[in-house]
PDB file of C-alpha atoms in Angstrom:
ATOM      1  CA  UNK A  23      -9.894  14.887 -21.342  1.00 38.00           C
ATOM      2  CA  UNK A  24     -11.977  15.759 -18.269  1.00 49.00           C
ATOM      3  CA  UNK A  25     -11.683  13.808 -15.011  1.00 55.00           C
ATOM      4  CA  UNK A  26     -14.058  10.915 -14.467  1.00 67.00           C
ATOM      5  CA  UNK A  27     -16.813  11.948 -12.082  1.00 78.00           C
ATOM      6  CA  UNK A  28     -15.924   9.675  -9.179  1.00 89.00           C
ATOM      7  CA  UNK A  29     -13.178   9.946  -6.612  1.00 96.00           C
ATOM      8  CA  UNK A  30     -10.875   6.986  -5.993  1.00 98.00           C
ATOM      9  CA  UNK A  31      -8.675   6.392  -2.963  1.00 98.00           C
ATOM     10  CA  UNK A  32      -5.467   4.506  -3.744  1.00 98.00           C
ATOM     11  CA  UNK A  33      -4.015   2.558  -0.830  1.00 98.00           C
ATOM     12  CA  UNK A  34      -0.238   3.039  -1.039  1.00 98.00           C
ATOM     13  CA  UNK A  35       1.972   0.443   0.616  1.00 96.00           C
ATOM     14  CA  UNK A  36       5.171   2.206  -0.519  1.00 97.00           C
ATOM     15  CA  UNK A  37       6.250   4.800  -3.062  1.00 98.00           C
ATOM     16  CA  UNK A  38       7.934   2.437  -5.560  1.00 97.00           C
ATOM     17  CA  UNK A  39       4.824   0.255  -5.708  1.00 97.00           C
ATOM     18  CA  UNK A  40       2.658   3.342  -6.272  1.00 98.00           C
ATOM     19  CA  UNK A  41       4.530   4.634  -9.331  1.00 98.00           C
ATOM     20  CA  UNK A  42       2.739   2.544 -11.960  1.00 98.00           C
ATOM     21  CA  UNK A  43      -0.743   2.582 -10.349  1.00 98.00           C
ATOM     22  CA  UNK A  44      -0.658   6.350  -9.797  1.00 97.00           C
ATOM     23  CA  UNK A  45       0.466   6.984 -13.362  1.00 96.00           C
ATOM     24  CA  UNK A  46      -2.160   4.670 -14.801  1.00 96.00           C
ATOM     25  CA  UNK A  47      -5.094   5.846 -12.672  1.00 96.00           C
ATOM     26  CA  UNK A  48      -4.346   9.549 -12.494  1.00 93.00           C
ATOM     27  CA  UNK A  49      -2.430  10.479 -15.600  1.00 86.00           C
ATOM     28  CA  UNK A  50      -3.710   7.936 -18.137  1.00 90.00           C
ATOM     29  CA  UNK A  51      -7.261   7.189 -16.918  1.00 92.00           C
ATOM     30  CA  UNK A  52      -7.636  10.757 -15.621  1.00 92.00           C
ATOM     31  CA  UNK A  53      -9.311   9.694 -12.369  1.00 95.00           C
ATOM     32  CA  UNK A  54      -9.849  12.020  -9.443  1.00 95.00           C
ATOM     33  CA  UNK A  55      -7.352  10.315  -7.151  1.00 96.00           C
ATOM     34  CA  UNK A  56      -6.173  10.643  -3.571  1.00 98.00           C
ATOM     35  CA  UNK A  57      -3.524   8.457  -1.965  1.00 98.00           C
ATOM     36  CA  UNK A  58      -3.551   6.881   1.485  1.00 98.00           C
ATOM     37  CA  UNK A  59      -0.238   5.770   2.979  1.00 98.00           C
ATOM     38  CA  UNK A  60      -0.793   3.260   5.779  1.00 96.00           C
ATOM     39  CA  UNK A  61       2.362   2.844   7.821  1.00 96.00           C
ATOM     40  CA  UNK A  62       1.467   1.164  11.112  1.00 97.00           C
ATOM     41  CA  UNK A  63       3.027  -2.097   9.940  1.00 96.00           C
ATOM     42  CA  UNK A  64       6.402  -0.487   9.165  1.00 96.00           C
ATOM     43  CA  UNK A  65       9.200  -1.053  11.670  1.00 94.00           C
ATOM     44  CA  UNK A  66      11.379   0.525  12.996  1.00 94.00           C
ATOM     45  CA  UNK A  67      10.273   4.193  13.095  1.00 95.00           C
ATOM     46  CA  UNK A  68      13.295   5.254  11.017  1.00 96.00           C
ATOM     47  CA  UNK A  69      12.102   2.944   8.247  1.00 96.00           C
ATOM     48  CA  UNK A  70       8.639   4.480   8.375  1.00 97.00           C
ATOM     49  CA  UNK A  71      10.218   7.930   7.990  1.00 97.00           C
ATOM     50  CA  UNK A  72      12.192   6.827   4.907  1.00 97.00           C
ATOM     51  CA  UNK A  73       9.099   5.336   3.287  1.00 98.00           C
ATOM     52  CA  UNK A  74       6.881   8.298   4.079  1.00 98.00           C
ATOM     53  CA  UNK A  75       9.518  10.639   2.653  1.00 98.00           C
ATOM     54  CA  UNK A  76       9.597   8.559  -0.538  1.00 98.00           C
ATOM     55  CA  UNK A  77       5.804   8.813  -0.869  1.00 98.00           C
ATOM     56  CA  UNK A  78       6.046  12.585  -0.391  1.00 98.00           C
ATOM     57  CA  UNK A  79       8.675  12.748  -3.152  1.00 98.00           C
ATOM     58  CA  UNK A  80       6.429  10.707  -5.439  1.00 98.00           C
ATOM     59  CA  UNK A  81       3.426  12.926  -4.703  1.00 98.00           C
ATOM     60  CA  UNK A  82       5.514  16.009  -5.535  1.00 97.00           C
ATOM     61  CA  UNK A  83       6.630  14.352  -8.760  1.00 96.00           C
ATOM     62  CA  UNK A  84       3.103  13.469  -9.912  1.00 95.00           C
ATOM     63  CA  UNK A  85       1.401  16.542  -8.396  1.00 95.00           C
ATOM     64  CA  UNK A  86      -0.741  14.247  -6.266  1.00 96.00           C
ATOM     65  CA  UNK A  87      -2.251  14.409  -2.843  1.00 97.00           C
ATOM     66  CA  UNK A  88      -1.905  11.770  -0.147  1.00 98.00           C
ATOM     67  CA  UNK A  89      -3.266  11.261   3.352  1.00 98.00           C
ATOM     68  CA  UNK A  90      -0.663  10.288   5.960  1.00 98.00           C
ATOM     69  CA  UNK A  91      -2.466   9.053   9.085  1.00 98.00           C
ATOM     70  CA  UNK A  92      -0.422   8.869  12.267  1.00 97.00           C
ATOM     71  CA  UNK A  93       1.043   5.362  12.446  1.00 97.00           C
ATOM     72  CA  UNK A  94      -0.067   3.132  15.311  1.00 97.00           C
ATOM     73  CA  UNK A  95       2.613   0.420  15.374  1.00 96.00           C
ATOM     74  CA  UNK A  96       1.721  -0.910  18.842  1.00 96.00           C
ATOM     75  CA  UNK A  97      -1.880  -1.428  17.768  1.00 96.00           C
ATOM     76  CA  UNK A  98      -0.694  -3.199  14.614  1.00 97.00           C
ATOM     77  CA  UNK A  99       1.643  -5.430  16.656  1.00 96.00           C
ATOM     78  CA  UNK A 100      -1.182  -6.287  19.080  1.00 97.00           C
ATOM     79  CA  UNK A 101      -3.402  -7.245  16.131  1.00 97.00           C
ATOM     80  CA  UNK A 102      -0.890  -9.628  14.540  1.00 97.00           C
ATOM     81  CA  UNK A 103       1.060 -10.890  17.569  1.00 95.00           C
ATOM     82  CA  UNK A 104      -0.774 -14.244  17.676  1.00 97.00           C
ATOM     83  CA  UNK A 105       0.417 -14.857  14.098  1.00 96.00           C
ATOM     84  CA  UNK A 106       4.062 -13.933  14.718  1.00 93.00           C
ATOM     85  CA  UNK A 107       5.334 -17.400  13.760  1.00 92.00           C
ATOM     86  CA  UNK A 108       3.436 -17.534  10.474  1.00 93.00           C
ATOM     87  CA  UNK A 109       5.570 -17.736   7.327  1.00 90.00           C
ATOM     88  CA  UNK A 110       5.778 -14.802   4.945  1.00 89.00           C
ATOM     89  CA  UNK A 111       2.688 -14.805   2.775  1.00 90.00           C
ATOM     90  CA  UNK A 112       0.662 -16.652   5.434  1.00 94.00           C
ATOM     91  CA  UNK A 113      -2.162 -15.683   7.775  1.00 97.00           C
ATOM     92  CA  UNK A 114      -0.260 -12.760   9.299  1.00 96.00           C
ATOM     93  CA  UNK A 115       0.138 -11.130   5.884  1.00 95.00           C
ATOM     94  CA  UNK A 116      -3.560 -11.677   5.106  1.00 97.00           C
ATOM     95  CA  UNK A 117      -4.469  -9.976   8.383  1.00 98.00           C
ATOM     96  CA  UNK A 118      -2.056  -7.130   7.629  1.00 97.00           C
ATOM     97  CA  UNK A 119      -3.667  -6.607   4.200  1.00 98.00           C
ATOM     98  CA  UNK A 120      -7.064  -6.537   5.911  1.00 98.00           C
ATOM     99  CA  UNK A 121      -5.908  -3.976   8.492  1.00 98.00           C
ATOM    100  CA  UNK A 122      -4.398  -1.742   5.811  1.00 98.00           C
ATOM    101  CA  UNK A 123      -7.392  -1.901   3.491  1.00 98.00           C
ATOM    102  CA  UNK A 124      -9.903  -1.411   6.297  1.00 98.00           C
ATOM    103  CA  UNK A 125      -8.160   1.794   7.433  1.00 98.00           C
ATOM    104  CA  UNK A 126      -8.030   2.955   3.826  1.00 98.00           C
ATOM    105  CA  UNK A 127     -11.743   2.279   3.338  1.00 98.00           C
ATOM    106  CA  UNK A 128     -12.634   4.348   6.404  1.00 98.00           C
ATOM    107  CA  UNK A 129     -10.495   7.196   5.077  1.00 98.00           C
ATOM    108  CA  UNK A 130     -12.096   6.820   1.643  1.00 98.00           C
ATOM    109  CA  UNK A 131     -15.569   7.263   3.105  1.00 98.00           C
ATOM    110  CA  UNK A 132     -14.423  10.248   5.188  1.00 98.00           C
ATOM    111  CA  UNK A 133     -12.837  11.812   2.093  1.00 97.00           C
ATOM    112  CA  UNK A 134     -15.906  11.433  -0.103  1.00 97.00           C
ATOM    113  CA  UNK A 135     -14.435   8.697  -2.280  1.00 98.00           C
ATOM    114  CA  UNK A 136     -16.714   6.164  -3.920  1.00 97.00           C
ATOM    115  CA  UNK A 137     -13.994   3.820  -5.224  1.00 98.00           C
ATOM    116  CA  UNK A 138     -10.866   2.233  -3.811  1.00 98.00           C
ATOM    117  CA  UNK A 139      -7.819   0.373  -5.153  1.00 98.00           C
ATOM    118  CA  UNK A 140      -4.419  -0.765  -3.817  1.00 98.00           C
ATOM    119  CA  UNK A 141      -0.809  -0.807  -4.946  1.00 98.00           C
ATOM    120  CA  UNK A 142      -0.200  -4.170  -3.224  1.00 97.00           C
ATOM    121  CA  UNK A 143      -0.844  -6.157  -6.412  1.00 98.00           C
ATOM    122  CA  UNK A 144       2.280  -4.867  -8.132  1.00 97.00           C
ATOM    123  CA  UNK A 145       4.492  -7.124  -6.029  1.00 94.00           C
ATOM    124  CA  UNK A 146       5.482 -10.468  -7.522  1.00 93.00           C
ATOM    125  CA  UNK A 147       5.586 -11.805  -3.930  1.00 89.00           C
ATOM    126  CA  UNK A 148       1.970 -11.152  -2.933  1.00 93.00           C
ATOM    127  CA  UNK A 149      -1.201 -13.183  -3.504  1.00 96.00           C
ATOM    128  CA  UNK A 150      -3.271 -10.926  -5.773  1.00 97.00           C
ATOM    129  CA  UNK A 151      -6.387 -13.109  -5.579  1.00 97.00           C
ATOM    130  CA  UNK A 152      -6.319 -12.837  -1.793  1.00 97.00           C
ATOM    131  CA  UNK A 153      -5.722  -9.069  -1.883  1.00 98.00           C
ATOM    132  CA  UNK A 154      -8.546  -8.459  -4.355  1.00 98.00           C
ATOM    133  CA  UNK A 155     -10.874 -10.730  -2.362  1.00 98.00           C
ATOM    134  CA  UNK A 156     -10.157  -8.798   0.852  1.00 98.00           C
ATOM    135  CA  UNK A 157     -10.519  -5.501  -1.006  1.00 98.00           C
ATOM    136  CA  UNK A 158     -13.885  -6.503  -2.450  1.00 98.00           C
ATOM    137  CA  UNK A 159     -15.173  -7.631   0.951  1.00 98.00           C
ATOM    138  CA  UNK A 160     -14.039  -4.524   2.797  1.00 98.00           C
ATOM    139  CA  UNK A 161     -15.253  -2.013   0.223  1.00 98.00           C
ATOM    140  CA  UNK A 162     -18.635  -3.727   0.088  1.00 98.00           C
ATOM    141  CA  UNK A 163     -18.896  -3.334   3.889  1.00 98.00           C
ATOM    142  CA  UNK A 164     -18.245   0.409   3.524  1.00 98.00           C
ATOM    143  CA  UNK A 165     -20.478   0.981   0.502  1.00 98.00           C
ATOM    144  CA  UNK A 166     -17.497   1.571  -1.800  1.00 98.00           C
ATOM    145  CA  UNK A 167     -16.598   0.063  -5.167  1.00 98.00           C
ATOM    146  CA  UNK A 168     -13.403  -1.990  -5.366  1.00 98.00           C
ATOM    147  CA  UNK A 169     -11.300  -1.349  -8.469  1.00 97.00           C
ATOM    148  CA  UNK A 170      -9.622  -4.676  -9.033  1.00 97.00           C
ATOM    149  CA  UNK A 171      -6.217  -4.415 -10.658  1.00 96.00           C
ATOM    150  CA  UNK A 172      -3.197  -6.643 -10.962  1.00 97.00           C
ATOM    151  CA  UNK A 173      -0.508  -4.022 -11.386  1.00 98.00           C
ATOM    152  CA  UNK A 174       2.332  -6.501 -11.922  1.00 97.00           C
ATOM    153  CA  UNK A 175       0.841  -7.508 -15.286  1.00 96.00           C
ATOM    154  CA  UNK A 176       2.470  -6.139 -18.430  1.00 95.00           C
ATOM    155  CA  UNK A 177       5.856  -5.734 -16.705  1.00 97.00           C
ATOM    156  CA  UNK A 178       4.313  -3.521 -14.024  1.00 96.00           C
ATOM    157  CA  UNK A 179       6.829  -4.462 -11.361  1.00 96.00           C
ATOM    158  CA  UNK A 180       9.803  -3.898 -13.690  1.00 97.00           C
ATOM    159  CA  UNK A 181       8.322  -0.567 -14.773  1.00 97.00           C
ATOM    160  CA  UNK A 182       7.968   0.450 -11.122  1.00 97.00           C
ATOM    161  CA  UNK A 183      11.661  -0.290 -10.547  1.00 96.00           C
ATOM    162  CA  UNK A 184      12.600   1.814 -13.574  1.00 97.00           C
ATOM    163  CA  UNK A 185      10.313   4.694 -12.599  1.00 97.00           C
ATOM    164  CA  UNK A 186      11.533   4.623  -8.976  1.00 97.00           C
ATOM    165  CA  UNK A 187      15.125   4.953 -10.107  1.00 97.00           C
ATOM    166  CA  UNK A 188      14.247   7.819 -12.436  1.00 97.00           C
ATOM    167  CA  UNK A 189      12.525   9.733  -9.614  1.00 96.00           C
ATOM    168  CA  UNK A 190      15.177   8.757  -7.035  1.00 96.00           C
ATOM    169  CA  UNK A 191      12.813   6.921  -4.681  1.00 97.00           C
ATOM    170  CA  UNK A 192      13.988   4.895  -1.715  1.00 97.00           C
ATOM    171  CA  UNK A 193      13.430   1.177  -2.386  1.00 93.00           C
ATOM    172  CA  UNK A 194      13.163  -1.046   0.656  1.00 91.00           C
ATOM    173  CA  UNK A 195      14.310  -4.656   0.874  1.00 87.00           C
ATOM    174  CA  UNK A 196      11.531  -6.056   3.094  1.00 86.00           C
ATOM    175  CA  UNK A 197       7.762  -5.590   3.292  1.00 87.00           C
ATOM    176  CA  UNK A 198       7.967  -3.364   6.346  1.00 90.00           C
ATOM    177  CA  UNK A 199       6.969  -5.427   9.333  1.00 92.00           C
ATOM    178  CA  UNK A 200       9.348  -6.554  12.044  1.00 90.00           C
ATOM    179  CA  UNK A 201       8.653 -10.225  11.264  1.00 91.00           C
ATOM    180  CA  UNK A 202       9.622  -9.849   7.630  1.00 86.00           C
ATOM    181  CA  UNK A 203      12.769  -8.012   8.652  1.00 81.00           C
ATOM    182  CA  UNK A 204      13.700 -10.701  11.186  1.00 83.00           C
ATOM    183  CA  UNK A 205      13.188 -13.503   8.669  1.00 74.00           C
ATOM    184  CA  UNK A 206      15.464 -11.801   6.183  1.00 69.00           C
ATOM    185  CA  UNK A 207      18.187 -11.552   8.822  1.00 61.00           C
ATOM    186  CA  UNK A 208      18.202  -7.775   8.698  1.00 50.00           C
ATOM    187  CA  UNK A 209      17.985  -7.368  12.478  1.00 47.00           C
ATOM    188  CA  UNK A 210      15.247  -5.570  14.316  1.00 41.00           C
ATOM    189  CA  UNK A 211      14.873  -2.676  16.699  1.00 36.00           C
ATOM    190  CA  UNK A 212      11.541  -2.110  18.420  1.00 34.00           C
TER     191      UNK A 212
END
């Protein structure tokens, strides 16, 4: 089967969440795919390093390519600081999704991609309607096509856990941001 004639950028929030989407889009649908790992929301820096390393391991495993922009955690913190007291899943998370997908869309345009998708919808804890709405809005602003997927369907999340274990990927226990970590009582280091 030959690759489909358009290039898709896959926003990767973390390696475990990318296992199923990457397999489906690249290996099954045979799309011309490039990953984009946004990490400015990940705290502390040691956690970012673990997650980036896991994405690199995944890319080696699937023979994929991924863009790793330099993280800008202070910029991310400045953007969401006014929403620090929001509950998980609230306005702060919506803004974080927007920041991640906007950066991905800019990279997609710069990389010659015409389509974009995200791994965020594999999580059973995230609002997929909100994510797909933000994705549609942002890609329209950049002249891209949003590929709407709900990766957690058909046991997607469970399959990602299984695949992550098989590859030996690091699996985190919080979304990545300092606020999520604080609320889970995991402590925080800036």
